């Protein structure tokens, strides 16, 4: 039966690519029976990384990895061959790389005096500790659609812990209390070492080249059809005996419309929603365009399917307020080692060992990270690349009298040099490409039970959702792991695969982890 079944995956992000791999590896589905449709020119979704030395490199973001968690991700990548180390898997090369380049941040927070902020203490008062404990023990039904600010007092948001935790994971005070609680439990090991980022793992290159490209290469070798520049605009469906089935997929490719017939026994996986929808790039002389949902179609299909079908979730819970889900990143390409040399001297960290450096008194709440070089396979030895982001792009800068959202790359560099007290000559030849992302933390928006559909919605016969906007108990969004776990859950369910999905490791129930967290909370 499976040899005749076909699979259609709408969206070419890491979730769809992982789903295709699980179908082949664990489901026995021939690669030639699987098609992935992506509206953009390249696959990978939010795990992007592109450019070259002359025009500059650009990455919208970089996801934190750990080897203590990410159970499904590493289960997948133990099967995907490395593109750079013959005979090794992506998992093997990543572990070996991180054994050589260990994270140990020596300048996690910097203040307005350009001084390293002491971070061995989390800065908690007894009230902070009690409120944090109460939040971490509250049932999700009780937390419901509440915000973090509904549970924690204003002073909490001035603690060293909040500055480190919020910038590591991109939390805002108005985000979901449920998701904040899940993060506290899922990453309880990181709670105890948040000041050094010792648990953070990095890929050898940017995550497109290190995670997406090896997986894409393996899928192509298996015969999977990877169709780019193809926008899925609608689906046909039927309901028999209360079961919802997709019967057709409407595509627009090279200005030509096409309807793909979906037969009985075929399956459809849809990426519902996108955290990088309506992203826009600026330049050294211009700010990114302020795009909205009207400028892109990442939400449209989910909205159509969810209308009148509560089992398909509630997209408006996540995409209704750009002001609460937007922030801006920037990627800097350097042809002069002066900036890296001065940052290394100031921070005490060689590139690739320090993780985020956050300027806590920055109006924009600006952070940067210097990855191990080269960060791109085609990056020349005399070129260096670093990435940064700001959680408050709507605020006026400390050194540039305008909001970051209105700043060019040159103005962003001027603001950064002002905070670090670096002469602007250190970035004289730099190319800074800013990126505005209106929905980048939309999955953190406060939500109620049912706002996120299950990977296989109730009463769905052949349709599953794979994204950051499905409901997986105990796991946390804004991670590669969430997309991969959603993919594995959907594929195993639709294909009835008799293989256990790696469970979420319950570190929060470990007596040792609890003790370490308690000690850290009282420092």
Short mmCIF file of C-alpha atoms in Angstrom, two decimals:
data_model
loop_
_atom_site.label_atom_id
_atom_site.label_comp_id
_atom_site.label_asym_id
_atom_site.label_seq_id
_atom_site.Cartn_x
_atom_site.Cartn_y
_atom_site.Cartn_z
CA UNK A 1 0.00 0.00 0.00
CA UNK A 2 2.73 2.47 0.98
CA UNK A 3 4.60 1.88 -2.27
CA UNK A 4 1.60 3.32 -4.13
CA UNK A 5 0.83 6.15 -1.70
CA UNK A 6 2.02 9.64 -2.51
CA UNK A 7 2.87 12.44 -0.12
CA UNK A 8 2.49 16.15 -0.82
CA UNK A 9 4.28 18.56 1.52
CA UNK A 10 3.28 22.22 1.35
CA UNK A 11 6.14 24.46 2.50
CA UNK A 12 9.84 23.72 2.25
CA UNK A 13 10.98 24.49 5.79
CA UNK A 14 12.89 22.16 8.08
CA UNK A 15 9.61 20.56 9.21
CA UNK A 16 8.66 19.41 5.71
CA UNK A 17 12.19 18.26 4.89
CA UNK A 18 12.34 16.28 8.13
CA UNK A 19 8.91 14.78 7.43
CA UNK A 20 10.07 13.58 4.01
CA UNK A 21 13.12 11.94 5.60
CA UNK A 22 10.99 10.17 8.23
CA UNK A 23 8.63 8.92 5.50
CA UNK A 24 11.54 7.30 3.70
CA UNK A 25 13.61 6.11 6.65
CA UNK A 26 10.86 4.88 8.96
CA UNK A 27 7.76 4.67 6.75
CA UNK A 28 9.21 2.82 3.77
CA UNK A 29 7.73 5.36 1.35
CA UNK A 30 9.74 5.60 -1.90
CA UNK A 31 11.39 8.97 -2.29
CA UNK A 32 9.94 9.34 -5.78
CA UNK A 33 6.45 9.36 -4.24
CA UNK A 34 7.17 12.48 -2.18
CA UNK A 35 6.83 16.07 -3.43
CA UNK A 36 7.71 19.24 -1.52
CA UNK A 37 6.29 22.56 -2.74
CA UNK A 38 7.96 25.80 -1.68
CA UNK A 39 6.91 29.33 -2.70
CA UNK A 40 10.43 30.76 -2.31
CA UNK A 41 13.39 30.12 -4.60
CA UNK A 42 15.24 28.10 -1.96
CA UNK A 43 14.29 25.55 0.66
CA UNK A 44 14.90 25.79 4.39
CA UNK A 45 12.26 28.29 5.46
CA UNK A 46 13.46 30.22 8.50
CA UNK A 47 16.79 28.36 8.54
CA UNK A 48 18.35 30.53 5.89
CA UNK A 49 21.83 31.79 5.12
CA UNK A 50 22.95 33.27 1.85
CA UNK A 51 25.27 35.76 0.19
CA UNK A 52 28.87 36.28 -0.85
CA UNK A 53 31.68 38.64 0.15
CA UNK A 54 30.99 41.45 -2.32
CA UNK A 55 27.22 41.90 -1.78
CA UNK A 56 27.38 40.70 1.83
CA UNK A 57 26.00 37.73 3.72
CA UNK A 58 22.57 37.59 5.32
CA UNK A 59 20.82 35.39 7.88
CA UNK A 60 17.43 36.15 9.37
CA UNK A 61 18.35 34.31 12.56
CA UNK A 62 20.26 31.52 14.21
CA UNK A 63 18.62 28.89 16.39
CA UNK A 64 20.12 27.68 19.63
CA UNK A 65 20.82 23.94 19.77
CA UNK A 66 21.56 21.65 22.70
CA UNK A 67 22.53 18.01 22.89
CA UNK A 68 20.75 17.58 26.23
CA UNK A 69 17.41 18.26 24.53
CA UNK A 70 16.54 18.14 20.80
CA UNK A 71 15.82 14.43 20.93
CA UNK A 72 13.97 14.21 17.59
CA UNK A 73 16.40 16.49 15.76
CA UNK A 74 19.40 14.36 16.62
CA UNK A 75 17.42 11.17 15.95
CA UNK A 76 17.01 12.51 12.41
CA UNK A 77 20.53 13.83 11.89
CA UNK A 78 22.17 10.61 13.05
CA UNK A 79 20.88 9.31 9.70
CA UNK A 80 21.92 12.22 7.45
CA UNK A 81 25.46 12.11 6.00
CA UNK A 82 27.76 15.09 6.45
CA UNK A 83 28.62 17.03 3.31
CA UNK A 84 32.09 17.89 4.58
CA UNK A 85 33.27 14.87 6.60
CA UNK A 86 33.13 11.61 4.69
CA UNK A 87 31.84 8.66 6.69
CA UNK A 88 30.28 10.86 9.37
CA UNK A 89 26.77 12.06 10.00
CA UNK A 90 25.63 15.63 10.63
CA UNK A 91 25.20 14.65 14.28
CA UNK A 92 28.77 13.30 14.48
CA UNK A 93 30.36 16.41 12.99
CA UNK A 94 28.27 18.75 15.14
CA UNK A 95 29.24 16.97 18.37
CA UNK A 96 32.92 16.95 17.40
CA UNK A 97 32.82 20.64 16.47
CA UNK A 98 31.32 21.59 19.83
CA UNK A 99 33.85 19.50 21.72
CA UNK A 100 36.53 21.70 20.12
CA UNK A 101 34.63 24.99 20.52
CA UNK A 102 32.99 25.04 23.94
CA UNK A 103 30.61 27.87 24.86
CA UNK A 104 31.71 29.83 27.93
CA UNK A 105 30.51 33.42 27.75
CA UNK A 106 32.72 35.91 29.60
CA UNK A 107 30.73 39.00 28.59
CA UNK A 108 27.08 37.98 28.57
CA UNK A 109 25.76 41.41 29.62
CA UNK A 110 27.35 44.82 29.05
CA UNK A 111 26.05 48.05 30.59
CA UNK A 112 26.01 51.69 29.48
CA UNK A 113 29.51 52.20 30.92
CA UNK A 114 30.84 49.46 28.62
CA UNK A 115 31.44 47.32 31.67
CA UNK A 116 30.76 43.62 31.91
CA UNK A 117 27.81 43.12 34.24
CA UNK A 118 28.39 40.53 37.02
CA UNK A 119 26.00 37.68 36.24
CA UNK A 120 26.81 34.95 38.74
CA UNK A 121 23.76 36.20 40.67
CA UNK A 122 20.38 36.15 38.95
CA UNK A 123 19.38 39.30 40.83
CA UNK A 124 16.19 37.79 42.28
CA UNK A 125 14.35 39.14 45.30
CA UNK A 126 12.42 36.70 47.46
CA UNK A 127 9.24 37.92 45.78
CA UNK A 128 10.74 37.11 42.35
CA UNK A 129 11.61 33.60 43.51
CA UNK A 130 8.14 32.93 44.90
CA UNK A 131 6.37 34.28 41.81
CA UNK A 132 8.64 32.30 39.49
CA UNK A 133 7.97 29.13 41.48
CA UNK A 134 4.23 29.75 41.39
CA UNK A 135 4.30 30.27 37.62
CA UNK A 136 6.40 27.16 37.00
CA UNK A 137 3.92 25.03 38.98
CA UNK A 138 0.70 26.48 37.57
CA UNK A 139 -1.49 24.30 35.34
CA UNK A 140 -1.64 25.40 31.72
CA UNK A 141 -5.44 25.65 31.95
CA UNK A 142 -4.99 28.21 34.71
CA UNK A 143 -2.33 30.12 32.78
CA UNK A 144 -4.57 30.06 29.69
CA UNK A 145 -4.08 33.18 27.52
CA UNK A 146 -2.28 35.16 30.23
CA UNK A 147 0.96 37.12 29.68
CA UNK A 148 4.22 36.77 31.61
CA UNK A 149 3.51 40.17 33.16
CA UNK A 150 0.31 38.76 34.69
CA UNK A 151 2.42 36.49 36.89
CA UNK A 152 5.64 38.36 37.59
CA UNK A 153 6.10 41.80 39.19
CA UNK A 154 7.74 44.74 37.38
CA UNK A 155 11.03 44.38 39.29
CA UNK A 156 11.52 40.88 37.84
CA UNK A 157 11.98 42.37 34.37
CA UNK A 158 15.02 44.33 35.59
CA UNK A 159 16.88 41.28 36.91
CA UNK A 160 20.04 39.95 35.30
CA UNK A 161 18.20 36.67 34.77
CA UNK A 162 15.47 38.30 32.68
CA UNK A 163 17.96 40.14 30.48
CA UNK A 164 19.86 36.91 29.83
CA UNK A 165 16.86 34.57 29.48
CA UNK A 166 14.78 36.94 27.34
CA UNK A 167 17.59 37.67 24.88
CA UNK A 168 18.72 34.04 24.67
CA UNK A 169 15.21 32.90 23.74
CA UNK A 170 13.67 36.19 22.44
CA UNK A 171 10.92 36.52 25.03
CA UNK A 172 9.01 39.76 25.54
CA UNK A 173 7.15 40.61 28.80
CA UNK A 174 3.79 40.45 27.01
CA UNK A 175 4.36 36.96 25.62
CA UNK A 176 2.62 33.75 26.64
CA UNK A 177 2.93 32.70 30.28
CA UNK A 178 2.31 29.10 29.15
CA UNK A 179 5.27 29.19 26.78
CA UNK A 180 7.49 30.89 29.37
CA UNK A 181 6.65 28.14 31.86
CA UNK A 182 7.38 25.44 29.27
CA UNK A 183 10.78 27.01 28.59
CA UNK A 184 11.64 27.07 32.30
CA UNK A 185 10.91 23.34 32.51
CA UNK A 186 12.29 22.23 29.14
CA UNK A 187 15.55 24.16 29.60
CA UNK A 188 15.96 23.82 33.34
CA UNK A 189 19.59 22.81 32.73
CA UNK A 190 20.15 26.13 30.95
CA UNK A 191 18.61 27.99 33.91
CA UNK A 192 21.59 26.90 35.98
CA UNK A 193 24.18 28.00 33.40
CA UNK A 194 22.41 30.84 31.60
CA UNK A 195 25.24 33.29 32.30
CA UNK A 196 27.86 31.20 30.46
CA UNK A 197 25.61 29.62 27.80
CA UNK A 198 27.57 26.43 28.44
CA UNK A 199 24.75 24.25 27.16
CA UNK A 200 24.45 26.02 23.82
CA UNK A 201 25.67 24.09 20.80
CA UNK A 202 26.41 25.50 17.36
CA UNK A 203 26.64 24.04 13.88
CA UNK A 204 29.91 24.26 11.92
CA UNK A 205 28.50 26.81 9.48
CA UNK A 206 25.26 28.75 9.44
CA UNK A 207 22.24 26.51 9.85
CA UNK A 208 21.24 26.53 6.20
CA UNK A 209 24.58 25.07 5.12
CA UNK A 210 24.94 22.78 8.16
CA UNK A 211 21.37 21.48 8.59
CA UNK A 212 19.21 22.25 5.54
CA UNK A 213 21.67 21.52 2.73
CA UNK A 214 22.79 18.06 3.94
CA UNK A 215 19.16 17.03 4.45
CA UNK A 216 18.11 18.44 1.08
CA UNK A 217 21.03 16.64 -0.61
CA UNK A 218 20.04 13.33 0.99
CA UNK A 219 16.39 13.74 -0.03
CA UNK A 220 17.34 14.47 -3.63
CA UNK A 221 19.46 11.32 -3.67
CA UNK A 222 16.39 9.38 -2.55
CA UNK A 223 14.39 10.76 -5.49
CA UNK A 224 12.23 13.29 -3.60
CA UNK A 225 10.77 16.05 -5.81
CA UNK A 226 11.74 19.44 -4.38
CA UNK A 227 9.70 22.06 -6.24
CA UNK A 228 10.60 25.71 -5.62
CA UNK A 229 8.95 28.94 -6.83
CA UNK A 230 5.63 27.14 -6.47
CA UNK A 231 2.95 28.76 -4.32
CA UNK A 232 0.09 26.62 -3.04
CA UNK A 233 -2.99 28.85 -3.02
CA UNK A 234 -5.81 26.52 -2.01
CA UNK A 235 -6.89 22.93 -1.44
CA UNK A 236 -9.95 20.97 -2.46
CA UNK A 237 -11.45 18.70 0.17
CA UNK A 238 -14.34 16.48 1.07
CA UNK A 239 -15.94 15.26 4.29
CA UNK A 240 -17.13 11.65 4.44
CA UNK A 241 -18.54 10.14 7.64
CA UNK A 242 -17.16 13.13 9.55
CA UNK A 243 -13.62 12.64 8.20
CA UNK A 244 -11.87 15.55 6.47
CA UNK A 245 -9.79 14.66 3.39
CA UNK A 246 -7.81 16.80 0.97
CA UNK A 247 -8.62 15.83 -2.62
CA UNK A 248 -6.68 18.44 -4.59
CA UNK A 249 -3.93 21.05 -4.28
CA UNK A 250 -4.01 24.33 -6.23
CA UNK A 251 -0.58 25.65 -7.21
CA UNK A 252 0.74 28.73 -8.98
CA UNK A 253 4.07 28.18 -10.68
CA UNK A 254 5.69 30.48 -13.22
CA UNK A 255 2.35 32.31 -13.53
CA UNK A 256 0.62 29.07 -14.48
CA UNK A 257 -2.12 27.50 -12.38
CA UNK A 258 -2.16 23.78 -11.72
CA UNK A 259 -4.36 21.43 -9.71
CA UNK A 260 -2.69 18.34 -8.27
CA UNK A 261 -5.07 15.46 -7.67
CA UNK A 262 -4.81 13.80 -4.26
CA UNK A 263 -6.09 10.23 -4.35
CA UNK A 264 -7.29 7.91 -1.60
CA UNK A 265 -4.29 6.66 0.34
CA UNK A 266 -2.23 9.81 -0.36
CA UNK A 267 -1.25 12.17 2.45
CA UNK A 268 -0.82 15.95 2.67
CA UNK A 269 1.35 17.86 5.14
CA UNK A 270 0.85 21.61 5.40
CA UNK A 271 3.02 24.23 7.04
CA UNK A 272 0.39 26.31 8.82
CA UNK A 273 1.68 29.81 9.48
CA UNK A 274 5.18 31.23 9.25
CA UNK A 275 7.28 33.16 11.74
CA UNK A 276 9.34 34.69 8.93
CA UNK A 277 6.36 35.62 6.76
CA UNK A 278 6.60 39.14 5.26
CA UNK A 279 10.29 39.48 6.15
CA UNK A 280 12.16 42.26 4.37
CA UNK A 281 15.82 43.19 3.93
CA UNK A 282 17.43 46.61 4.04
CA UNK A 283 20.90 47.73 3.05
CA UNK A 284 23.71 50.01 4.18
CA UNK A 285 21.70 52.96 2.87
CA UNK A 286 18.06 51.90 3.40
CA UNK A 287 15.88 50.45 6.14
CA UNK A 288 13.83 47.28 5.51
CA UNK A 289 10.35 47.83 4.09
CA UNK A 290 7.54 47.56 6.65
CA UNK A 291 5.63 44.64 5.18
CA UNK A 292 2.49 43.10 6.66
CA UNK A 293 0.36 40.00 6.13
CA UNK A 294 -1.06 41.62 3.00
CA UNK A 295 2.39 41.41 1.39
CA UNK A 296 2.83 37.66 1.74
CA UNK A 297 0.76 34.49 1.83
CA UNK A 298 2.23 32.50 4.68
CA UNK A 299 -0.98 32.57 6.72
CA UNK A 300 -3.70 32.56 4.07
CA UNK A 301 -4.18 28.84 3.56
CA UNK A 302 -4.33 28.09 7.28
CA UNK A 303 -6.91 30.86 7.71
CA UNK A 304 -9.06 29.36 4.95
CA UNK A 305 -8.93 25.88 6.44
CA UNK A 306 -9.56 27.04 10.02
CA UNK A 307 -12.66 29.06 9.15
CA UNK A 308 -15.58 27.23 10.75
CA UNK A 309 -13.32 24.34 11.83
CA UNK A 310 -12.10 24.87 15.40
CA UNK A 311 -10.10 21.62 15.27
CA UNK A 312 -7.80 23.39 12.77
CA UNK A 313 -6.85 26.06 15.30
CA UNK A 314 -7.11 29.84 15.44
CA UNK A 315 -4.50 31.70 13.33
CA UNK A 316 -5.64 35.11 14.58
CA UNK A 317 -4.30 34.31 18.04
CA UNK A 318 -0.82 34.54 16.52
CA UNK A 319 -0.88 36.96 13.57
CA UNK A 320 -3.20 39.73 14.76
CA UNK A 321 -0.62 42.11 16.32
CA UNK A 322 2.68 42.80 14.56
CA UNK A 323 3.67 45.28 17.29
CA UNK A 324 3.90 42.36 19.74
CA UNK A 325 5.68 39.85 17.51
CA UNK A 326 8.16 41.96 15.51
CA UNK A 327 11.88 42.40 15.93
CA UNK A 328 14.82 43.07 13.69
CA UNK A 329 18.11 41.29 13.04
CA UNK A 330 21.22 42.30 11.11
CA UNK A 331 24.12 40.47 9.49
CA UNK A 332 27.49 42.21 9.14
CA UNK A 333 30.17 41.29 6.60
CA UNK A 334 33.65 42.65 7.40
CA UNK A 335 36.80 42.87 5.29
CA UNK A 336 38.88 44.29 8.11
CA UNK A 337 39.73 42.26 11.26
CA UNK A 338 39.63 45.33 13.56
CA UNK A 339 36.09 44.76 14.90
CA UNK A 340 36.64 41.05 15.64
CA UNK A 341 40.01 41.82 17.24
CA UNK A 342 38.54 44.46 19.53
CA UNK A 343 35.52 42.33 20.47
CA UNK A 344 37.80 39.39 21.27
CA UNK A 345 39.98 41.59 23.46
CA UNK A 346 37.00 43.23 25.18
CA UNK A 347 34.89 40.09 25.75
CA UNK A 348 37.70 37.64 26.47
CA UNK A 349 36.08 35.15 24.09
CA UNK A 350 37.43 33.87 20.82
CA UNK A 351 34.76 33.82 18.05
CA UNK A 352 32.55 30.76 18.46
CA UNK A 353 32.97 30.46 22.23
CA UNK A 354 31.07 33.42 23.65
CA UNK A 355 27.53 33.33 22.36
CA UNK A 356 25.36 36.42 22.74
CA UNK A 357 26.73 39.69 24.09
CA UNK A 358 23.76 41.83 25.14
CA UNK A 359 23.92 45.58 25.75
CA UNK A 360 21.38 45.63 28.57
CA UNK A 361 21.00 49.44 28.66
CA UNK A 362 20.46 49.70 24.91
CA UNK A 363 17.08 51.25 24.07
CA UNK A 364 16.83 48.65 21.30
CA UNK A 365 18.04 45.86 23.64
CA UNK A 366 20.73 44.97 21.15
CA UNK A 367 22.70 41.70 21.14
CA UNK A 368 25.43 40.37 18.86
CA UNK A 369 27.16 37.03 18.47
CA UNK A 370 30.51 36.29 16.82
CA UNK A 371 30.37 32.77 15.43
CA UNK A 372 33.38 30.63 14.63
CA UNK A 373 34.81 31.67 11.26
CA UNK A 374 34.20 30.95 8.44
CA UNK A 375 30.43 30.98 8.93
CA UNK A 376 29.74 30.24 5.24
CA UNK A 377 31.51 27.61 3.11
CA UNK A 378 32.33 30.17 0.39
CA UNK A 379 33.62 32.78 2.87
CA UNK A 380 37.23 33.88 2.13
CA UNK A 381 39.79 33.77 4.92
CA UNK A 382 40.08 37.57 5.05
CA UNK A 383 36.31 38.08 5.47
CA UNK A 384 34.44 37.84 8.77
CA UNK A 385 30.70 37.68 9.48
CA UNK A 386 28.68 38.32 12.63
CA UNK A 387 24.99 38.48 13.45
CA UNK A 388 22.92 40.57 15.83
CA UNK A 389 19.37 41.47 16.71
CA UNK A 390 17.29 43.89 18.75
CA UNK A 391 14.08 43.11 20.61
CA UNK A 392 12.80 46.71 20.56
CA UNK A 393 13.19 48.07 17.00
CA UNK A 394 10.35 50.56 17.59
CA UNK A 395 12.38 52.55 20.15
CA UNK A 396 14.66 55.50 19.41
CA UNK A 397 18.35 54.60 19.68
CA UNK A 398 20.82 55.87 22.25
CA UNK A 399 23.27 57.15 19.64
CA UNK A 400 21.09 57.34 16.51
CA UNK A 401 18.02 59.53 17.06
CA UNK A 402 15.49 57.28 15.34
CA UNK A 403 13.88 53.87 15.80
CA UNK A 404 15.88 50.89 14.57
CA UNK A 405 13.00 50.04 12.21
CA UNK A 406 13.80 53.25 10.31
CA UNK A 407 17.59 52.75 10.30
CA UNK A 408 19.89 51.73 7.48
CA UNK A 409 22.68 49.24 8.01
CA UNK A 410 25.18 52.09 8.41
CA UNK A 411 23.07 53.64 11.19
CA UNK A 412 22.76 50.29 12.99
CA UNK A 413 26.55 49.96 12.97
CA UNK A 414 26.88 53.50 14.34
CA UNK A 415 24.53 52.61 17.22
CA UNK A 416 26.45 49.39 17.95
CA UNK A 417 29.83 51.16 17.94
CA UNK A 418 28.40 53.80 20.27
CA UNK A 419 27.46 51.19 22.85
CA UNK A 420 30.78 49.36 22.57
CA UNK A 421 32.75 52.60 22.43
CA UNK A 422 34.45 51.37 19.27
CA UNK A 423 35.71 53.86 16.72
CA UNK A 424 33.51 53.70 13.61
CA UNK A 425 36.66 53.02 11.58
CA UNK A 426 36.49 49.44 12.89
CA UNK A 427 33.45 48.94 10.64
CA UNK A 428 34.51 51.32 7.88
CA UNK A 429 34.41 48.67 5.15
CA UNK A 430 31.51 46.72 6.65
CA UNK A 431 28.30 45.74 4.90
CA UNK A 432 25.38 45.53 7.35
CA UNK A 433 22.14 44.02 6.03
CA UNK A 434 19.17 44.58 8.39
CA UNK A 435 16.14 42.29 8.34
CA UNK A 436 12.68 43.16 9.66
CA UNK A 437 10.52 40.18 10.70
CA UNK A 438 6.97 41.19 11.69
CA UNK A 439 5.94 37.71 12.88
CA UNK A 440 9.21 36.36 14.25
CA UNK A 441 7.83 35.70 17.76
CA UNK A 442 4.21 35.20 16.75
CA UNK A 443 4.29 31.64 18.14
CA UNK A 444 4.99 33.19 21.59
CA UNK A 445 1.73 35.15 21.55
CA UNK A 446 -0.67 34.38 24.44
CA UNK A 447 -2.95 31.52 23.46
CA UNK A 448 -5.81 29.40 24.71
CA UNK A 449 -6.24 25.65 24.51
CA UNK A 450 -7.29 24.83 20.96
CA UNK A 451 -5.66 27.86 19.32
CA UNK A 452 -2.93 25.53 18.07
CA UNK A 453 -4.19 22.45 16.18
CA UNK A 454 -2.79 18.99 16.81
CA UNK A 455 -0.26 17.81 14.18
CA UNK A 456 -3.02 15.52 12.94
CA UNK A 457 -6.22 17.48 13.65
CA UNK A 458 -9.22 15.69 15.04
CA UNK A 459 -11.31 14.03 12.28
CA UNK A 460 -8.58 14.50 9.66
CA UNK A 461 -8.07 11.49 7.41
CA UNK A 462 -5.07 12.53 5.29
CA UNK A 463 -4.09 16.08 6.34
CA UNK A 464 -1.50 16.99 8.96
CA UNK A 465 0.04 20.29 10.05
CA UNK A 466 3.80 20.69 10.52
CA UNK A 467 5.00 24.00 11.92
CA UNK A 468 5.71 26.08 15.02
CA UNK A 469 1.93 26.54 15.37
CA UNK A 470 0.79 23.03 16.31
CA UNK A 471 0.27 21.67 19.80
CA UNK A 472 2.86 19.28 21.19
CA UNK A 473 2.60 18.81 24.97
CA UNK A 474 5.71 19.74 27.00
CA UNK A 475 7.84 20.90 24.09
CA UNK A 476 8.71 24.52 23.24
CA UNK A 477 8.34 26.55 20.05
CA UNK A 478 11.00 28.72 18.36
CA UNK A 479 13.27 25.69 18.14
CA UNK A 480 14.35 23.41 15.31
CA UNK A 481 13.29 20.59 17.60
CA UNK A 482 9.65 21.67 17.61
CA UNK A 483 9.39 21.53 13.82
CA UNK A 484 11.16 18.17 13.64
CA UNK A 485 9.07 16.69 16.47
CA UNK A 486 5.88 17.91 14.76
CA UNK A 487 7.03 16.29 11.52
CA UNK A 488 7.84 12.98 13.20
CA UNK A 489 4.51 12.99 15.05
CA UNK A 490 2.53 13.72 11.87
CA UNK A 491 4.34 11.16 9.72
CA UNK A 492 4.18 8.36 12.27
CA UNK A 493 0.49 9.00 12.79
CA UNK A 494 -0.53 9.20 9.14
CA UNK A 495 1.58 6.22 8.08
CA UNK A 496 0.86 4.21 11.23
CA UNK A 497 4.57 3.66 11.90
CA UNK A 498 5.31 1.34 14.79
CA UNK A 499 8.37 3.11 16.16
CA UNK A 500 8.55 5.18 19.33
CA UNK A 501 9.07 8.91 18.94
CA UNK A 502 11.93 10.01 21.24
CA UNK A 503 10.22 11.45 24.33
CA UNK A 504 10.85 14.91 25.75
CA UNK A 505 13.55 14.35 28.37
CA UNK A 506 11.99 15.30 31.75
CA UNK A 507 14.97 17.15 33.24
CA UNK A 508 12.59 19.26 35.34
CA UNK A 509 11.75 16.10 37.32
CA UNK A 510 15.39 15.35 38.04
CA UNK A 511 16.27 15.94 41.69
CA UNK A 512 19.78 16.97 40.68
CA UNK A 513 18.51 19.50 38.11
CA UNK A 514 16.00 20.87 40.62
CA UNK A 515 18.73 21.30 43.21
CA UNK A 516 21.04 23.07 40.75
CA UNK A 517 18.22 25.43 39.75
CA UNK A 518 17.41 26.15 43.39
CA UNK A 519 21.03 26.99 44.16
CA UNK A 520 21.20 29.28 41.12
CA UNK A 521 17.96 31.04 42.09
CA UNK A 522 19.41 31.94 45.51
CA UNK A 523 22.75 33.26 44.27
#
